[in-house]
Amino acid sequence: MENPNWSIADITSPDDEYGAGEEFAAGRGGMGKGARGKNAKQITWVLLLKAHRAAGCLTSLASAAFGLASAVRRRVASGRTDSDDAASSLPEESPVLRSRFYSCIKVFLWLSVALLVFEVAAYLKGWHLSAAQMPQFALPSSFGVRGLLESLYTGWVSFRVEYLAPPLQFLSNACVVLFLIQSADRLILCLGCFWIRFKGIKPMPKLPSKDLEVGGEDYPMVLVQIPMCNEKEVYQQSIAAVCNLDWPRSNIMVQVLDDSDDPLTQALIKAEVEKWQQNGAQIVYRHRVIREGYKAGNLKSAMHCSYVKDYEFVTIFDADFQPTPDFLKRTVPYFKDNEDIGLVQARWSFVNKDENLLTRLQNINLCFHFEVEQQVNGMFINFFGFNGTAGVWRIKALEDAGGWLERTTVEDMDIAVRAHLKGWKFIYLNDVECQCELPESYEAYRKQQHRWHSGPMQLFRLCLPDIIRSKIGFWKKSNLIFLFFLLRKLILPFYSFTLFCIILPLTMFVPEAELPSMVVCYVPATMSFLNILPAPRSFPFIVPYLLFENTMSVTKFNAMISGLFQLGSAYEWVVTKKSGRSSEGDLVSMAKKEPQQQRGSSAPNLDAIAKNELLLQRKDLKKKHNRIYRKELALAFLLLTAAARSLLSAQGIHFYFLLFQGISFLLVGLDLIGEQID
């Protein structure tokens, strides 16, 4: 630029070009033309500046595209896929059985590619007719006068009209009906949540928390359990938060239930427990040599301790949870004079919800779960699935329900269903929050969702006879069977995967089977809008949320099938990886409350342990890497192929949905969402 001093701030309005310029010229001796010329040149420089900024945006987009291409190249070059983990984690499961679902997707993919080539050739030959003309074209008078390719295309059109379209249309209509039923259920839940807010309904304790401060005799005996396994990133903050609970130390006992198989992690956790013991906390360290039953076995073993009979309530916190000091004072009073209350559940809040796109999308899903599902079910039915942590149980209710069982990977839902069948009621507190951490990598989130969706199907198979024989009312039985299990745990992943990942692409190649635009666009958009209402700040992410939920349907559907038919992967238990980000903000406030002598009273040789921990963290960092997920990648190409096919028949909204859904599958399949590891 000739004069870099021109700036956009020099022009305040369109009138400045003449009015302000003439005033300036009058003050300078009437040089109006020069002023107007100067202002015209000024506008030119402003336009050039805007063009320069636009070029900078294009440059940044180009650099982002190159970065994306290099990331894809690194993923492909590394050759690490999700099958590597499956082969190492479940060696007893047949490889053929493990890859059967992936093989079915590959069959659909190759079939769609072949049909796309066939349809493009037919379109170039001028045989691509409208849906109304296809039946006439599919019944030619003579095959002898036509070429081989034309005859094959004619036979294909006739075959799909007569044999493929009717069953595909039937399956499509069935999935649409299930989709609408599930959407109606979600709408009713949202209306129930709106009614709760409009009326200001919330559970009220018979003994206010302030009355607990009057006398120590009102404080019941509470047992606090922290189950953990190789979670060295978060053990300090969870133990510190629990030991700082505002409750008489004579009336509380903390059990650190360590299932770690790493000696270094065991030493670190044990040293932390001893540090708090020296500070006066009533805390014990328990370690199992044989890790049977995972978390359920850990909790079951802890409940067999002789001193447990002295306690009336037990509260459970996973290793990444940090309750506020007044947590017990805000939850335990709800049990007072309510002998039929078995569980008081608090809400989760997330310290890393804005860490990346993956955590933002998880926050939307979980906010709807807690704000709408848990609150409505707790208020109107007195039942919901126990979340496994941040809840207070009456020990009598646990014993009456049969205690912890290791028969499924969702021991928390198992104990909740059995307690509900025994007549116990649950209370959900939406205004009591407990901070925790969301998985930041797609690999950790994928494994978590697999466990959360395979376990309920295992439990449904086991609990169905007990539900039918139970003495609870008919409506409660119906809620358990049809709403809690079938609609929300089985039908939801089934229609999400079948409708949007299989039926919709197939209708592009079999256009006689139609899928209404209402089902493709308008209803999903409405449901996504309802889902995002409890987290209004996440509204800009409504489109990525819709696409990502459909992308996760492949994992949820696979997990549902594994649990329903008792496949080997249904019993897979992988501890969700933690990053320890929640300790960055919370331990600062904790340190201000801790006595100064506590930091010096550590176990001997702790410096050597810390050095070993640093070496172990570096070793783990080298092992971590991003992967390629084959199922998601195959579905990405299937959807993109169907999007290309939809261009031939001008499908409109179907094309855009298939295009963006295919891109979302592609990004997830290449592990480009969530934590990125160099």
XYZ file of C-alpha atoms in Angstrom:
678
model
C 0.000 0.000 0.000
C 1.298 3.498 -0.870
C 0.096 5.053 2.379
C -0.410 2.551 5.220
C -1.878 5.256 7.497
C -5.359 5.068 5.957
C -7.713 3.157 8.182
C -11.365 2.214 8.181
C -11.862 4.356 11.290
C -11.323 7.506 9.210
C -14.702 7.042 7.489
C -17.664 7.381 9.812
C -20.566 7.638 7.348
C -21.279 7.813 3.606
C -21.760 11.596 3.942
C -18.142 12.056 4.932
C -17.061 11.713 1.318
C -18.655 15.070 0.478
C -19.838 16.885 3.611
C -16.874 16.307 5.867
C -14.540 16.669 2.930
C -15.976 20.065 1.982
C -15.748 21.331 5.572
C -12.161 20.215 5.709
C -11.504 21.879 2.368
C -13.112 25.140 3.539
C -10.831 25.208 6.502
C -7.860 24.685 4.209
C -8.707 27.380 1.742
C -11.447 25.827 -0.339
C -9.623 22.805 -1.697
C -12.835 20.721 -1.996
C -11.792 18.736 -5.021
C -8.595 17.614 -3.359
C -10.498 16.535 -0.262
C -13.013 14.617 -2.322
C -10.177 12.985 -4.173
C -8.530 12.075 -0.928
C -11.720 10.525 0.456
C -12.257 8.588 -2.770
C -8.728 7.218 -2.488
C -9.441 6.426 1.161
C -12.459 4.297 0.200
C -10.293 2.536 -2.366
C -7.723 1.655 0.292
C -10.481 0.417 2.603
C -11.797 -1.872 -0.131
C -8.280 -3.116 -0.781
C -7.866 -3.748 2.933
C -11.066 -5.799 2.984
C -9.848 -7.744 -0.041
C -6.567 -8.360 1.765
C -8.433 -9.716 4.788
C -10.558 -11.956 2.554
C -7.403 -13.278 0.937
C -6.036 -13.956 4.425
C -9.146 -15.977 5.261
C -8.703 -18.002 2.084
C -5.072 -18.573 3.010
C -6.069 -19.804 6.461
C -8.649 -22.126 4.915
C -6.010 -23.460 2.548
C -3.582 -24.047 5.430
C -6.340 -25.786 7.387
C -7.041 -28.005 4.371
C -3.341 -28.867 4.090
C -3.236 -29.605 7.820
C -6.257 -31.862 7.481
C -4.665 -33.662 4.538
C -1.435 -34.197 6.478
C -3.383 -35.537 9.471
C -5.201 -37.973 7.199
C -1.894 -39.036 5.664
C -0.413 -39.694 9.110
C -3.463 -41.749 10.120
C -3.252 -43.896 7.005
C 0.526 -44.259 7.239
C 0.393 -45.386 10.878
C -1.937 -48.254 9.943
C -3.427 -48.459 13.449
C -7.103 -49.364 13.381
C -9.753 -50.171 15.949
C -9.329 -53.873 15.124
C -5.948 -53.838 16.889
C -7.606 -53.072 20.228
C -10.367 -55.623 19.630
C -7.864 -58.378 18.905
C -5.870 -57.675 22.061
C -8.762 -57.078 24.471
C -10.921 -60.074 23.617
C -8.699 -62.924 22.408
C -11.332 -65.512 23.312
C -13.869 -64.081 20.844
C -13.866 -65.402 17.303
C -12.345 -62.920 14.792
C -15.042 -63.893 12.299
C -17.774 -63.100 14.802
C -16.088 -59.843 15.766
C -15.877 -58.594 12.162
C -19.308 -59.782 11.012
C -20.931 -56.394 11.480
C -18.100 -54.700 9.612
C -18.414 -57.262 6.806
C -22.111 -56.442 6.361
C -21.289 -52.745 6.043
C -18.595 -53.536 3.466
C -21.101 -55.548 1.419
C -23.444 -52.556 1.357
C -20.536 -50.303 0.401
C -19.307 -52.371 -2.553
C -22.867 -52.923 -3.728
C -23.525 -49.178 -3.658
C -20.331 -48.461 -5.612
C -21.293 -51.012 -8.282
C -24.821 -49.614 -8.516
C -23.476 -46.060 -8.738
C -21.271 -47.005 -11.713
C -24.208 -48.778 -13.318
C -26.549 -45.808 -12.772
C -24.009 -43.292 -14.116
C -23.538 -45.384 -17.272
C -27.312 -45.608 -17.710
C -27.685 -41.867 -17.134
C -25.061 -41.080 -19.791
C -26.908 -43.377 -22.196
C -30.116 -41.469 -21.551
C -31.894 -44.286 -19.682
C -32.279 -42.442 -16.395
C -36.000 -41.737 -16.384
C -38.293 -40.374 -13.716
C -39.930 -42.623 -11.151
C -43.243 -42.463 -13.029
C -41.642 -43.643 -16.270
C -39.561 -46.435 -14.780
C -42.284 -49.087 -14.627
C -43.075 -48.495 -18.318
C -39.396 -48.650 -19.196
C -38.871 -51.722 -17.089
C -41.243 -53.804 -19.239
C -39.864 -53.589 -22.790
C -41.563 -55.287 -25.712
C -38.443 -57.045 -26.901
C -34.970 -57.570 -25.472
C -33.483 -58.619 -28.771
C -33.290 -55.136 -30.240
C -31.476 -53.686 -27.268
C -27.876 -53.899 -26.280
C -26.645 -56.033 -23.408
C -26.146 -53.124 -21.006
C -29.570 -51.718 -21.814
C -31.158 -55.105 -21.212
C -29.346 -55.462 -17.891
C -30.525 -52.031 -16.800
C -34.075 -52.857 -17.807
C -33.958 -56.084 -15.839
C -32.493 -54.260 -12.836
C -35.299 -51.693 -12.854
C -37.875 -54.449 -13.131
C -36.249 -56.437 -10.309
C -36.033 -53.520 -7.891
C -39.611 -52.404 -8.595
C -41.003 -55.888 -8.068
C -38.785 -57.370 -5.342
C -36.625 -54.731 -3.620
C -38.870 -51.700 -3.276
C -41.768 -53.352 -1.340
C -39.696 -54.831 1.555
C -37.488 -51.731 1.685
C -40.558 -49.496 1.833
C -42.033 -51.672 4.587
C -38.831 -51.494 6.624
C -38.680 -47.769 6.013
C -42.262 -47.254 7.197
C -41.624 -49.376 10.297
C -38.534 -47.341 11.217
C -40.405 -44.101 10.590
C -43.159 -45.224 12.979
C -40.553 -46.110 15.641
C -38.855 -42.777 15.034
C -42.087 -40.864 15.528
C -42.940 -42.836 18.699
C -39.521 -42.111 20.160
C -39.843 -38.448 19.144
C -43.229 -38.266 20.877
C -41.657 -39.728 24.022
C -38.944 -37.082 23.910
C -41.513 -34.340 23.375
C -43.527 -35.546 26.391
C -40.365 -35.516 28.516
C -39.652 -31.936 27.437
C -43.214 -30.889 28.278
C -42.836 -32.522 31.691
C -39.604 -30.601 32.273
C -41.312 -27.374 31.211
C -44.159 -28.057 33.650
C -41.680 -28.656 36.484
C -39.985 -25.337 35.772
C -43.253 -23.460 35.265
C -44.706 -24.691 38.572
C -41.387 -24.572 40.426
C -41.754 -28.199 41.493
C -38.822 -29.781 43.273
C -38.374 -32.292 46.090
C -38.282 -30.811 49.572
C -36.553 -32.450 52.545
C -38.502 -32.838 55.762
C -35.385 -31.827 57.678
C -33.730 -28.677 56.209
C -29.954 -28.839 55.921
C -29.536 -25.881 58.312
C -31.107 -27.958 61.095
C -28.200 -30.395 60.842
C -25.910 -27.736 62.246
C -27.842 -27.512 65.511
C -26.682 -30.729 67.079
C -24.320 -33.535 66.214
C -26.938 -36.164 67.016
C -28.734 -35.322 63.756
C -25.769 -36.430 61.647
C -26.259 -40.047 60.551
C -23.358 -42.400 59.898
C -22.235 -42.150 56.257
C -19.831 -44.425 54.396
C -18.088 -42.854 51.367
C -16.626 -45.136 48.694
C -14.193 -44.144 45.913
C -13.710 -47.046 43.479
C -10.779 -46.570 41.104
C -8.530 -48.545 38.796
C -5.239 -47.243 37.372
C -6.524 -43.662 37.467
C -3.373 -41.908 38.580
C -4.390 -38.668 36.838
C -7.322 -37.907 39.145
C -6.911 -39.783 42.445
C -5.559 -36.779 44.366
C -8.441 -34.434 43.599
C -11.138 -37.011 44.378
C -9.589 -38.019 47.699
C -9.038 -34.357 48.645
C -12.628 -33.422 47.779
C -14.127 -36.299 49.780
C -11.896 -35.669 52.804
C -13.040 -32.028 52.806
C -16.740 -32.919 53.082
C -18.446 -30.834 55.753
C -19.498 -33.692 58.031
C -18.397 -34.721 61.532
C -15.328 -36.932 61.169
C -16.665 -39.313 63.764
C -19.724 -39.922 61.574
C -18.016 -40.511 58.247
C -15.706 -43.198 56.888
C -13.958 -42.998 53.500
C -13.034 -46.177 51.634
C -10.545 -45.857 48.767
C -11.231 -49.027 46.760
C -8.198 -49.439 44.536
C -8.280 -52.095 41.812
C -5.077 -50.891 40.145
C -2.744 -53.526 38.776
C 0.132 -51.049 38.400
C 2.429 -51.083 41.487
C 3.423 -47.449 41.015
C -0.204 -46.279 40.936
C -0.942 -48.354 44.040
C 1.979 -46.731 45.874
C 0.864 -43.234 44.916
C -2.741 -43.778 46.039
C -1.668 -45.446 49.267
C 0.695 -42.545 50.031
C -2.138 -40.075 49.458
C -4.408 -41.996 51.835
C -1.712 -42.096 54.524
C -1.215 -38.343 54.160
C -4.894 -37.705 54.904
C -4.843 -40.218 57.764
C -2.056 -38.228 59.404
C -4.226 -35.137 59.034
C -7.009 -36.785 61.031
C -9.322 -38.016 58.275
C -11.084 -41.331 58.860
C -9.991 -42.972 55.608
C -8.859 -46.498 54.715
C -7.134 -47.991 51.681
C -8.362 -51.294 50.230
C -6.758 -53.182 47.370
C -7.973 -56.419 45.805
C -5.370 -58.869 44.576
C -7.882 -60.633 42.309
C -9.953 -58.165 40.302
C -13.187 -60.064 39.759
C -16.413 -58.404 38.709
C -14.767 -55.066 37.938
C -16.494 -52.154 39.715
C -19.413 -54.258 40.985
C -17.030 -56.792 42.510
C -15.021 -53.973 44.078
C -18.087 -52.416 45.725
C -19.429 -55.811 46.795
C -16.146 -56.692 48.482
C -16.093 -53.362 50.350
C -19.627 -53.856 51.688
C -18.524 -57.091 53.392
C -16.279 -55.212 55.840
C -17.332 -55.704 59.469
C -17.616 -51.980 60.251
C -20.180 -51.357 57.466
C -22.999 -52.481 59.783
C -22.438 -49.310 61.838
C -23.352 -47.056 58.915
C -26.786 -46.123 57.642
C -25.955 -44.578 54.262
C -23.311 -45.067 51.601
C -22.351 -42.570 48.917
C -20.239 -43.418 45.874
C -17.906 -41.169 43.892
C -15.937 -42.278 40.859
C -12.284 -41.309 40.728
C -12.807 -38.130 38.678
C -15.670 -36.721 40.807
C -15.151 -33.836 43.220
C -18.179 -33.157 45.454
C -18.570 -29.776 47.088
C -18.070 -29.670 50.877
C -21.833 -29.344 51.511
C -22.753 -32.341 49.334
C -23.892 -34.571 52.212
C -25.758 -31.730 53.917
C -27.763 -31.171 50.732
C -28.580 -34.834 50.052
C -28.830 -36.802 53.315
C -31.738 -34.728 54.799
C -34.071 -36.136 52.124
C -33.932 -39.516 53.860
C -35.197 -38.085 57.161
C -38.704 -39.443 57.952
C -38.887 -40.948 54.426
C -38.300 -44.625 55.071
C -39.288 -45.601 51.520
C -36.534 -43.483 49.923
C -33.664 -45.688 48.799
C -31.559 -43.360 46.631
C -30.846 -39.634 46.330
C -29.044 -38.826 43.088
C -27.194 -35.575 42.327
C -26.572 -34.049 38.930
C -23.248 -34.128 37.113
C -21.453 -31.009 35.882
C -18.379 -31.046 33.671
C -15.172 -29.094 34.150
C -13.900 -29.702 30.599
C -17.117 -29.295 28.614
C -15.507 -26.573 26.434
C -12.246 -28.425 25.848
C -12.968 -29.501 22.250
C -15.854 -30.242 19.908
C -16.300 -33.761 21.264
C -16.762 -32.583 24.865
C -19.185 -29.856 23.734
C -21.367 -32.437 21.969
C -21.255 -34.763 24.981
C -22.327 -31.899 27.210
C -25.455 -31.371 25.066
C -26.418 -35.027 25.352
C -25.801 -35.332 29.081
C -27.492 -32.030 29.925
C -30.678 -33.350 28.315
C -30.267 -36.641 30.187
C -29.990 -34.983 33.591
C -32.187 -31.915 33.104
C -35.046 -33.694 31.326
C -34.967 -37.501 31.574
C -33.701 -37.887 35.137
C -35.666 -34.966 36.553
C -39.004 -35.886 34.932
C -38.736 -39.580 35.803
C -37.642 -38.801 39.336
C -40.459 -36.321 39.904
C -43.388 -38.218 38.368
C -42.346 -41.891 38.633
C -39.823 -41.903 41.521
C -37.556 -44.091 39.405
C -34.559 -43.565 37.118
C -31.358 -45.413 36.386
C -28.691 -44.885 39.036
C -25.721 -43.116 37.440
C -23.152 -45.156 39.353
C -21.702 -42.155 41.181
C -22.635 -38.903 42.963
C -25.536 -40.644 44.692
C -26.399 -41.571 48.299
C -27.897 -45.004 48.982
C -29.679 -46.256 52.060
C -27.673 -49.379 52.913
C -30.885 -51.184 53.860
C -32.179 -50.628 50.296
C -28.992 -52.079 48.821
C -29.236 -55.157 51.001
C -32.951 -55.572 50.294
C -32.278 -55.460 46.536
C -29.662 -58.215 46.794
C -26.493 -56.137 46.876
C -24.042 -55.564 44.049
C -23.973 -58.229 41.338
C -21.284 -58.805 38.707
C -23.624 -60.212 36.051
C -23.596 -57.124 33.749
C -21.330 -54.193 32.899
C -23.995 -51.727 34.163
C -24.052 -52.663 37.824
C -25.515 -49.234 38.695
C -28.606 -49.740 36.498
C -28.893 -53.321 37.748
C -29.088 -52.347 41.419
C -31.528 -49.506 40.612
C -33.951 -51.809 38.763
C -33.855 -54.445 41.517
C -34.416 -51.819 44.225
C -37.342 -50.380 42.236
C -38.902 -53.845 41.989
C -38.684 -54.063 45.775
C -40.723 -50.868 46.136
C -37.962 -48.356 46.950
C -38.352 -44.780 45.673
C -35.680 -42.506 44.222
C -35.171 -38.739 44.429
C -33.264 -36.737 41.840
C -31.796 -33.337 42.812
C -31.236 -31.161 39.780
C -29.837 -28.278 41.839
C -27.098 -30.334 43.544
C -24.138 -30.709 41.182
C -20.983 -32.765 41.382
C -18.105 -31.941 39.074
C -16.516 -34.595 36.905
C -14.650 -35.003 33.643
C -15.790 -35.908 30.127
C -13.669 -38.175 27.907
C -11.694 -35.971 25.547
C -10.692 -38.570 22.966
C -13.034 -40.385 20.618
C -11.462 -43.733 21.512
C -12.330 -43.314 25.204
C -15.823 -42.000 24.427
C -16.500 -44.848 21.997
C -15.580 -47.508 24.557
C -17.671 -45.784 27.207
C -20.717 -45.696 24.932
C -20.240 -49.350 23.991
C -20.429 -50.339 27.665
C -23.369 -48.030 28.352
C -25.429 -49.513 25.488
C -24.501 -53.193 25.671
C -25.055 -53.475 29.429
C -28.758 -52.482 29.401
C -29.523 -55.216 26.879
C -27.767 -57.792 29.072
C -29.771 -56.522 32.015
C -33.044 -56.612 30.079
C -32.589 -60.307 29.293
C -31.867 -61.051 32.950
C -34.499 -58.813 34.552
C -37.500 -59.399 32.284
C -38.809 -62.461 34.227
C -38.321 -60.616 37.536
C -40.184 -57.563 36.219
C -43.125 -59.671 35.085
C -43.311 -61.555 38.416
C -42.817 -58.476 40.603
C -45.600 -56.993 42.748
C -45.251 -53.411 41.495
C -48.147 -51.804 39.611
C -48.995 -52.403 35.972
C -47.967 -48.912 34.887
C -44.585 -49.212 36.565
C -44.026 -52.555 34.834
C -45.016 -51.005 31.509
C -42.665 -48.083 32.092
C -39.769 -50.429 32.822
C -40.344 -52.761 29.884
C -41.570 -50.486 27.099
C -40.116 -47.065 27.913
C -37.008 -47.620 30.011
C -35.640 -50.674 28.172
C -37.306 -51.176 24.784
C -37.901 -47.624 23.570
C -34.880 -45.795 25.008
C -32.287 -48.578 25.065
C -33.204 -50.823 22.105
C -35.412 -48.975 19.610
C -33.439 -45.711 19.685
C -30.088 -47.149 18.471
C -31.886 -49.568 16.130
C -33.843 -47.010 14.116
C -31.037 -44.401 14.236
C -28.596 -46.745 12.548
C -31.060 -48.554 10.274
C -32.961 -45.490 9.097
C -30.162 -42.992 8.526
C -27.209 -45.258 7.707
C -28.819 -48.112 5.732
C -32.354 -47.320 4.517
C -31.681 -43.739 3.423
C -28.662 -44.657 1.213
C -30.561 -47.622 -0.237
C -33.511 -45.442 -1.238
C -31.123 -43.518 -3.494
C -30.502 -46.721 -5.491
C -34.082 -47.939 -5.149
C -36.002 -44.674 -5.683
C -39.338 -46.507 -5.726
C -39.003 -46.788 -1.936
C -39.412 -43.255 -0.658
C -38.316 -41.642 2.575
C -40.186 -38.380 3.278
C -38.230 -35.168 3.699
C -40.012 -34.721 7.023
C -38.147 -37.754 8.423
C -34.825 -36.786 6.873
C -34.753 -33.139 7.906
C -37.607 -31.573 9.831
C -38.282 -34.091 12.598
C -34.562 -34.697 13.379
C -33.979 -30.929 13.434
C -36.898 -30.480 15.841
C -35.643 -33.245 18.122
C -32.127 -31.772 18.080
C -33.606 -28.402 19.022
C -35.399 -30.001 21.982
C -32.211 -31.804 23.033
C -30.228 -28.600 23.027
C -32.708 -26.566 25.108
C -31.158 -27.576 28.488
C -27.800 -26.269 27.190
C -28.771 -23.034 25.337
C -25.155 -21.865 25.030
C -24.509 -24.859 22.767
C -27.098 -23.749 20.204
C -24.423 -22.953 17.533
C -23.511 -26.653 17.613
C -26.999 -27.952 16.801
C -26.053 -29.166 13.297
C -22.808 -30.907 14.376
C -24.769 -32.449 17.255
C -27.393 -33.911 14.907
C -24.739 -35.328 12.579
C -22.597 -36.677 15.419
C -25.503 -38.444 17.109
C -26.254 -40.258 13.850
C -22.557 -41.068 13.542
C -22.492 -42.600 17.023
C -25.458 -44.794 16.090
C -23.119 -47.370 14.529
C -21.312 -47.853 17.860
C -24.549 -47.896 19.855
C -26.244 -50.324 17.454
C -23.253 -52.676 17.535
C -23.192 -52.530 21.342
C -26.947 -53.134 21.554
C -26.677 -56.230 19.345
C -23.707 -57.506 21.399
C -25.621 -57.160 24.656
C -28.883 -58.545 23.293
C -27.309 -61.704 21.884
C -24.620 -62.067 24.578
C -21.630 -61.689 22.249
C -18.128 -61.568 23.685
C -17.703 -57.800 23.352
C -20.755 -57.263 25.581
C -18.643 -58.157 28.630
C -15.770 -55.864 27.733
C -14.945 -53.414 30.524
C -12.455 -50.644 29.792
C -11.898 -47.870 32.337
C -12.574 -44.503 30.686
C -9.329 -42.599 30.320
C -9.034 -39.382 32.327
C -6.843 -36.397 31.566
C -6.856 -34.856 35.043
C -7.895 -31.427 33.753
C -10.388 -31.089 36.567
C -7.552 -30.828 39.071
C -6.182 -27.621 37.578
C -8.907 -25.366 38.983
C -10.281 -27.324 41.920
C -7.115 -28.244 43.790
C -6.170 -24.566 44.048
C -9.217 -23.890 46.208
C -8.640 -27.150 48.078
C -5.056 -26.169 48.886
C -6.229 -22.956 50.548
C -8.361 -24.973 52.969
C -5.715 -27.611 53.761
C -3.411 -27.117 56.728
C 0.151 -26.240 55.842
C 1.591 -29.212 57.682
C -0.362 -31.582 55.465
C 1.824 -30.920 52.454
C 4.939 -31.789 54.354
C 3.599 -34.966 55.952
C 4.051 -37.249 53.007
C 5.078 -40.841 52.838
C 8.836 -41.457 52.691
C 10.532 -41.685 49.311
C 7.703 -39.752 47.687
C 10.163 -37.847 45.480
C 11.307 -41.105 43.929
C 7.678 -42.088 43.383
C 7.018 -38.761 41.675
C 10.001 -39.253 39.360
C 8.776 -42.727 38.461
C 5.303 -41.311 37.829
C 6.759 -38.743 35.417
C 8.611 -41.462 33.535
C 5.435 -43.545 33.390
C 3.448 -40.595 32.025
C 6.035 -40.063 29.291
C 5.902 -43.759 28.466
C 2.086 -43.650 28.245
C 2.253 -40.551 26.040
C 4.392 -42.423 23.539
C 1.870 -45.259 23.457
C -1.115 -42.975 22.817
C -2.050 -42.416 19.216
C -5.019 -41.746 17.010
C -6.661 -44.601 15.138
C -8.679 -45.315 12.033
C -12.161 -46.683 12.739
C -13.149 -49.024 9.950
C -16.915 -49.170 10.467
C -17.286 -45.394 10.491
C -14.999 -45.070 7.479
C -16.924 -47.672 5.476
C -20.222 -45.957 6.295
C -18.718 -42.611 5.254
C -17.996 -43.934 1.764
C -21.412 -45.594 1.633
C -23.187 -42.317 2.421
C -21.012 -40.275 0.063
C -21.701 -42.790 -2.716
C -25.431 -42.469 -2.056
C -25.060 -38.664 -2.101
C -23.436 -38.871 -5.529
C -26.273 -41.122 -6.723
C -28.877 -38.651 -5.435
C -27.493 -35.995 -7.775
C -28.679 -38.027 -10.758
C -32.278 -37.933 -9.582
C -32.211 -34.432 -7.983
C -33.208 -35.612 -4.507
C -32.812 -32.163 -2.941
C -32.596 -32.276 0.848
C -31.592 -35.937 0.738
C -28.375 -35.016 -1.071
C -27.317 -32.423 1.498
C -28.112 -34.705 4.409
C -26.172 -37.618 2.879
C -23.258 -35.341 1.996
C -22.809 -33.781 5.426
C -23.555 -37.043 7.229
C -20.941 -38.783 5.100
C -18.404 -36.066 5.905
C -19.121 -36.428 9.638
C -18.589 -40.189 9.390
C -15.350 -39.512 7.506
C -14.035 -37.158 10.205
C -14.933 -39.579 12.983
C -13.569 -42.573 11.073
C -10.210 -40.818 10.729
C -10.320 -39.839 14.435
C -10.233 -36.130 13.652
C -12.692 -35.229 16.414
C -11.693 -34.879 20.039
C -8.169 -35.052 21.407
C -5.445 -34.994 18.737
C -2.115 -36.646 19.495
C 1.088 -35.816 17.634
